[in-house]
Amino acid sequence: MSPHVTVSLPDGSTRELDETATVLDLAKAIGPRLAKAALAGVVNGREVDLSHPLATGDQVAVVTETSAEGREILRHSTAHLMAQAVTRLWPGARYAIGPVISDGFYYDFELPDDQRFSEADLERIEAEMRAIVAEDQPFVREEHSVAEGLALFGDQPFKQEIITSVGADATEVDAAPEEVGGAVVVSTYRNSEAFIDLCRGPHVPSTGRLGHFKLMRVAGAYWRGDEKRPQLQRIYGTAFESKAELEAHLFRLEEAERRDHRKLGAELDLFSFPEEIGSGLAVFHPRGGTIRRLMEEYSRSRHLEGGYQFVNTPHITKGDLFQTSGHLQWFADGMFPPMELDGGTQYYLKPMNCPFHVLIFKSRQRSYRELPLRFFEFGSVYRYELSGAVHGLTRVRGMTQDDAHIFCTREQMVGELHRTVAFILDLLRAFGLTDFYLELSTKPEGKAVGTDEEWSEATAALSEVAAEAGIDVVLDPGGGAFYGPKISVQAKDAIGRTHQMSTVQLDFQTPQRFEAEYVGADNARHRPIMIHRALFGSVERFMAVLIEHYAGALPTWLHPEQVAILPVRDDHADYAHEVAALLMSKGVRVVVEGASEPLGARIRKAKMDKLPYVLVVGDDDVANQTVGINARGAADPMRGVAVEDFATRLLEEIATRSLEQFEVR
RNA sequence: GCCUGGGUAGCUCAGUCGGUAGAGCAACGCACUCGUAAUGCGUAGGUCAGGGGUUCGAAUCCCCUCUCAGGCUCCA
């Protein structure tokens, strides 16, 4: 054996090291700064600890704390740190899994004697974690056989279950057992005599490398996500490589809270959820109602241009309709229970519009010459959402979908799908959402109608369209509706969160179940394909996303109150109303606030309502037919702008549905 | 639906050991008439989410229901 090992680095270069060299030794050989920032390594594509020994021929990369991988290692190690703190504070606590999630980590616990974590406990746990950081305990990797592993975790039933389930579920997030050369190896990390955890690794070398963390909240979670299994207590936390990064993250969370549509909806007097009506059922106040109307009017005009025909259907129906459609078989849990009328006939509130649109299609004989037929409706639907699922405007029990169903031939199908995706993206962009990716949801196993052939043809058609849309596509296996696969458009908002917006679903089943037909050029009967699609998804959810995207400061064309006019004194009120009348005659939404309060207070109110333009009119303005403009977001107000100038630029901004306000100089 | 934590005036919140309800903002009224993010004074507003229980006495302790938040599950 040679006294040296030779390894290669990501840049293609090679290094010679002592034969006992580890990843850390390699980092030291490259440079002291790298050694200091190093957390782990990647050897031949596999993440390993810094203490991992190197062999000749290894491809090695050093993972530093500022990389995405480094952050994950930091967070995963912090999860272990938290578990140890919990077991110190609650002797006999059982710990289950503690994986890394997108913005941090969690760990699931079961405390002895049915004890519960409280929010106040989080601080105690954090303090204990800091103590363990100060102790600078090493993370020591050990490898065991399955039998040894089971013995080691004799009092930890969740860990034992993970160990025994190896092979059956080797992808378990936090599972340690791995098949190495045919034998199952159970790897563990020991921090101290008292604390050892099952883990694949890698980890930071010692707890002293951790420290910039915060425990966020405690919540319940079912063991293995199965509601029939015990519910554990989950503690969520986050960790970063530096205090500054941690604080920046916490600031982003506060920013999200500031933008919360539920908070802004109340503050801006847009909508409310009166308890008298029921959970998940919103009422829209005049301002919120105006926003809805503007959204709907624009949508209608686009749909007219897009070749859609407008239809209307009722909110309730006899149960037979949903028997035929399959909803009662597959979607009954999501429906309100029936009401019995007319001597026993069951009527249901509708959870979806599709069966109604099929009946319109079937109302007379259809020719291939008519296809594609595109039926559009703002259709209100009612779904019995679980009480714990209801959330602001984004998850409600009564909502209005901008719903359409396209009936077309098999030959037209792919073309219609392309056209629909382009139509959707164009409309979303008009509302200022520009950063998208597509999600392709496939057959939900065990909860679907139709043959495998139909599903695979539909899925193939959708994936072809998704791939050609020119934006990223991610797969969502099993996420389709019971009648067909779907593409959903996920849009990123101003602070980088993604929201599911539009969906396009391909459906071979509903036309069959309803025996919908058209007469082809061959004078024979054929079955149409149905495409379900909604762009807003629901008007309510879309409004919520817009409110959060714009933090309540909607673009002028969408704002319920576009201009406020404030007379400096009461004797300027006539002029203020004159300017208001001029703007209102052009369709501008204007409010005038008389001088019953000081000017500063009135400006402040208009600003807090996020009005795009606040106009102040005083002596000079009355004399010169001008206004003072205090624009939203502008550093300084502008005095003496001719009314005509302001009106022209404002009307231009509104007519083009500009997302930006014009510059006031 | 399940877990944890909440629900006191329109909003944000205080309310000690169980002794009978409080502030700021908002609203309303009056005065003020002001040039770019809070004028002053006053008035009104609450079956303390609802119901039941314990107690001489409950916002406060116990039980049930409703509802909200954060999760789990689910989803437009």
mmCIF file of N, CA and C in Angstrom, chain A residues 18-70:
data_model
loop_
_atom_site.group_PDB
_atom_site.id
_atom_site.type_symbol
_atom_site.label_atom_id
_atom_site.label_comp_id
_atom_site.label_asym_id
_atom_site.label_seq_id
_atom_site.Cartn_x
_atom_site.Cartn_y
_atom_site.Cartn_z
ATOM 1 N N ASP A 18 -1.738 12.328 2.999
ATOM 2 C CA ASP A 18 -1.326 11.171 3.796
ATOM 3 C C ASP A 18 -2.395 10.090 3.705
ATOM 4 N N GLU A 19 -1.958 8.858 3.889
ATOM 5 C CA GLU A 19 -2.927 7.781 3.709
ATOM 6 C C GLU A 19 -4.001 7.777 4.792
ATOM 7 N N THR A 20 -3.766 8.476 5.907
ATOM 8 C CA THR A 20 -4.773 8.542 6.963
ATOM 9 C C THR A 20 -5.677 9.762 6.796
ATOM 10 N N ALA A 21 -5.545 10.444 5.669
ATOM 11 C CA ALA A 21 -6.218 11.739 5.514
ATOM 12 C C ALA A 21 -7.740 11.604 5.493
ATOM 13 N N THR A 22 -8.402 12.625 6.063
ATOM 14 C CA THR A 22 -9.861 12.706 6.062
ATOM 15 C C THR A 22 -10.287 13.886 5.192
ATOM 16 N N VAL A 23 -11.587 14.062 5.083
ATOM 17 C CA VAL A 23 -12.099 15.205 4.310
ATOM 18 C C VAL A 23 -11.580 16.509 4.925
ATOM 19 N N LEU A 24 -11.562 16.556 6.264
ATOM 20 C CA LEU A 24 -11.087 17.766 6.933
ATOM 21 C C LEU A 24 -9.620 18.039 6.584
ATOM 22 N N ASP A 25 -8.816 16.985 6.541
ATOM 23 C CA ASP A 25 -7.398 17.162 6.183
ATOM 24 C C ASP A 25 -7.268 17.743 4.783
ATOM 25 N N LEU A 26 -8.150 17.285 3.888
ATOM 26 C CA LEU A 26 -8.117 17.813 2.529
ATOM 27 C C LEU A 26 -8.435 19.307 2.543
ATOM 28 N N ALA A 27 -9.477 19.678 3.299
ATOM 29 C CA ALA A 27 -9.857 21.085 3.377
ATOM 30 C C ALA A 27 -8.711 21.925 3.926
ATOM 31 N N LYS A 28 -8.031 21.389 4.955
ATOM 32 C CA LYS A 28 -6.886 22.106 5.547
ATOM 33 C C LYS A 28 -5.775 22.261 4.524
ATOM 34 N N ALA A 29 -5.590 21.223 3.713
ATOM 35 C CA ALA A 29 -4.520 21.263 2.715
ATOM 36 C C ALA A 29 -4.812 22.316 1.659
ATOM 37 N N ILE A 30 -6.110 22.528 1.393
ATOM 38 C CA ILE A 30 -6.461 23.520 0.365
ATOM 39 C C ILE A 30 -6.324 24.929 0.929
ATOM 40 N N GLY A 31 -6.770 25.132 2.175
ATOM 41 C CA GLY A 31 -6.633 26.463 2.758
ATOM 42 C C GLY A 31 -7.315 26.558 4.095
ATOM 43 N N PRO A 32 -6.800 27.404 4.978
ATOM 44 C CA PRO A 32 -7.358 27.514 6.328
ATOM 45 C C PRO A 32 -8.785 28.064 6.338
ATOM 46 N N ARG A 33 -9.101 28.934 5.380
ATOM 47 C CA ARG A 33 -10.452 29.487 5.372
ATOM 48 C C ARG A 33 -11.465 28.420 5.007
ATOM 49 N N LEU A 34 -11.092 27.579 4.056
ATOM 50 C CA LEU A 34 -11.984 26.490 3.670
ATOM 51 C C LEU A 34 -12.151 25.534 4.848
ATOM 52 N N ALA A 35 -11.059 25.251 5.546
ATOM 53 C CA ALA A 35 -11.120 24.323 6.676
ATOM 54 C C ALA A 35 -12.068 24.859 7.744
ATOM 55 N N LYS A 36 -12.049 26.182 7.906
ATOM 56 C CA LYS A 36 -12.889 26.794 8.943
ATOM 57 C C LYS A 36 -14.373 26.740 8.561
ATOM 58 N N ALA A 37 -14.637 26.913 7.261
ATOM 59 C CA ALA A 37 -16.027 26.942 6.804
ATOM 60 C C ALA A 37 -16.574 25.549 6.520
ATOM 61 N N ALA A 38 -15.690 24.540 6.487
ATOM 62 C CA ALA A 38 -16.119 23.196 6.091
ATOM 63 C C ALA A 38 -17.039 22.580 7.134
ATOM 64 N N LEU A 39 -18.100 21.932 6.647
ATOM 65 C CA LEU A 39 -19.020 21.235 7.549
ATOM 66 C C LEU A 39 -19.044 19.742 7.281
ATOM 67 N N ALA A 40 -18.842 19.382 6.008
ATOM 68 C CA ALA A 40 -18.939 17.984 5.607
ATOM 69 C C ALA A 40 -18.292 17.858 4.238
ATOM 70 N N GLY A 41 -18.382 16.672 3.670
ATOM 71 C CA GLY A 41 -17.824 16.480 2.349
ATOM 72 C C GLY A 41 -18.766 15.668 1.489
ATOM 73 N N VAL A 42 -18.490 15.702 0.165
ATOM 74 C CA VAL A 42 -19.184 14.796 -0.740
ATOM 75 C C VAL A 42 -18.110 13.953 -1.388
ATOM 76 N N VAL A 43 -18.159 12.650 -1.105
ATOM 77 C CA VAL A 43 -17.160 11.742 -1.669
ATOM 78 C C VAL A 43 -17.874 10.800 -2.625
ATOM 79 N N ASN A 44 -17.459 10.851 -3.871
ATOM 80 C CA ASN A 44 -18.066 10.011 -4.913
ATOM 81 C C ASN A 44 -19.591 10.152 -4.912
ATOM 82 N N GLY A 45 -20.027 11.389 -4.765
ATOM 83 C CA GLY A 45 -21.453 11.660 -4.859
ATOM 84 C C GLY A 45 -22.224 11.423 -3.578
ATOM 85 N N ARG A 46 -21.563 10.998 -2.510
ATOM 86 C CA ARG A 46 -22.282 10.697 -1.272
ATOM 87 C C ARG A 46 -21.817 11.664 -0.192
ATOM 88 N N GLU A 47 -22.771 12.239 0.543
ATOM 89 C CA GLU A 47 -22.414 13.167 1.613
ATOM 90 C C GLU A 47 -21.833 12.401 2.789
ATOM 91 N N VAL A 48 -20.713 12.890 3.286
ATOM 92 C CA VAL A 48 -20.034 12.214 4.401
ATOM 93 C C VAL A 48 -19.571 13.258 5.416
ATOM 94 N N ASP A 49 -19.175 12.762 6.600
ATOM 95 C CA ASP A 49 -18.649 13.641 7.633
ATOM 96 C C ASP A 49 -17.254 14.131 7.274
ATOM 97 N N LEU A 50 -16.833 15.177 7.957
ATOM 98 C CA LEU A 50 -15.463 15.674 7.763
ATOM 99 C C LEU A 50 -14.443 14.634 8.191
ATOM 100 N N SER A 51 -14.834 13.754 9.106
ATOM 101 C CA SER A 51 -13.892 12.747 9.614
ATOM 102 C C SER A 51 -13.788 11.543 8.699
ATOM 103 N N HIS A 52 -14.520 11.565 7.595
ATOM 104 C CA HIS A 52 -14.518 10.417 6.681
ATOM 105 C C HIS A 52 -13.127 10.242 6.048
ATOM 106 N N PRO A 53 -12.575 9.034 6.124
ATOM 107 C CA PRO A 53 -11.253 8.797 5.537
ATOM 108 C C PRO A 53 -11.316 8.726 4.010
ATOM 109 N N LEU A 54 -10.264 9.220 3.381
ATOM 110 C CA LEU A 54 -10.244 9.259 1.921
ATOM 111 C C LEU A 54 -9.409 8.113 1.363
ATOM 112 N N ALA A 55 -9.755 7.707 0.155
ATOM 113 C CA ALA A 55 -9.005 6.644 -0.511
ATOM 114 C C ALA A 55 -8.610 7.131 -1.898
ATOM 115 N N THR A 56 -7.589 6.546 -2.437
ATOM 116 C CA THR A 56 -7.122 6.938 -3.758
ATOM 117 C C THR A 56 -8.235 6.772 -4.787
ATOM 118 N N GLY A 57 -8.368 7.775 -5.623
ATOM 119 C CA GLY A 57 -9.380 7.728 -6.671
ATOM 120 C C GLY A 57 -10.686 8.389 -6.288
ATOM 121 N N ASP A 58 -10.829 8.768 -5.022
ATOM 122 C CA ASP A 58 -12.067 9.409 -4.590
ATOM 123 C C ASP A 58 -12.251 10.761 -5.281
ATOM 124 N N GLN A 59 -13.496 11.020 -5.647
ATOM 125 C CA GLN A 59 -13.889 12.358 -6.105
ATOM 126 C C GLN A 59 -14.410 13.090 -4.876
ATOM 127 N N VAL A 60 -13.777 14.179 -4.500
ATOM 128 C CA VAL A 60 -14.132 14.811 -3.230
ATOM 129 C C VAL A 60 -14.513 16.277 -3.422
ATOM 130 N N ALA A 61 -15.604 16.679 -2.783
ATOM 131 C CA ALA A 61 -15.942 18.098 -2.703
ATOM 132 C C ALA A 61 -16.160 18.439 -1.240
ATOM 133 N N VAL A 62 -15.772 19.636 -0.841
ATOM 134 C CA VAL A 62 -15.963 20.058 0.544
ATOM 135 C C VAL A 62 -17.253 20.870 0.619
ATOM 136 N N VAL A 63 -18.106 20.522 1.586
ATOM 137 C CA VAL A 63 -19.372 21.252 1.768
ATOM 138 C C VAL A 63 -19.143 22.331 2.819
ATOM 139 N N THR A 64 -19.428 23.586 2.447
ATOM 140 C CA THR A 64 -19.239 24.685 3.402
ATOM 141 C C THR A 64 -20.583 25.160 3.928
ATOM 142 N N GLU A 65 -20.509 25.947 4.999
ATOM 143 C CA GLU A 65 -21.744 26.310 5.690
ATOM 144 C C GLU A 65 -22.642 27.249 4.897
ATOM 145 N N THR A 66 -22.064 27.924 3.895
ATOM 146 C CA THR A 66 -22.914 28.859 3.154
ATOM 147 C C THR A 66 -23.616 28.207 1.968
ATOM 148 N N SER A 67 -23.313 26.941 1.674
ATOM 149 C CA SER A 67 -23.985 26.283 0.554
ATOM 150 C C SER A 67 -25.335 25.731 1.026
ATOM 151 N N ALA A 68 -26.176 25.404 0.042
ATOM 152 C CA ALA A 68 -27.489 24.838 0.384
ATOM 153 C C ALA A 68 -27.315 23.535 1.159
ATOM 154 N N GLU A 69 -26.360 22.705 0.712
ATOM 155 C CA GLU A 69 -26.125 21.429 1.401
ATOM 156 C C GLU A 69 -25.627 21.679 2.817
ATOM 157 N N GLY A 70 -24.762 22.695 2.945
ATOM 158 C CA GLY A 70 -24.210 23.007 4.251
ATOM 159 C C GLY A 70 -25.300 23.444 5.220
#
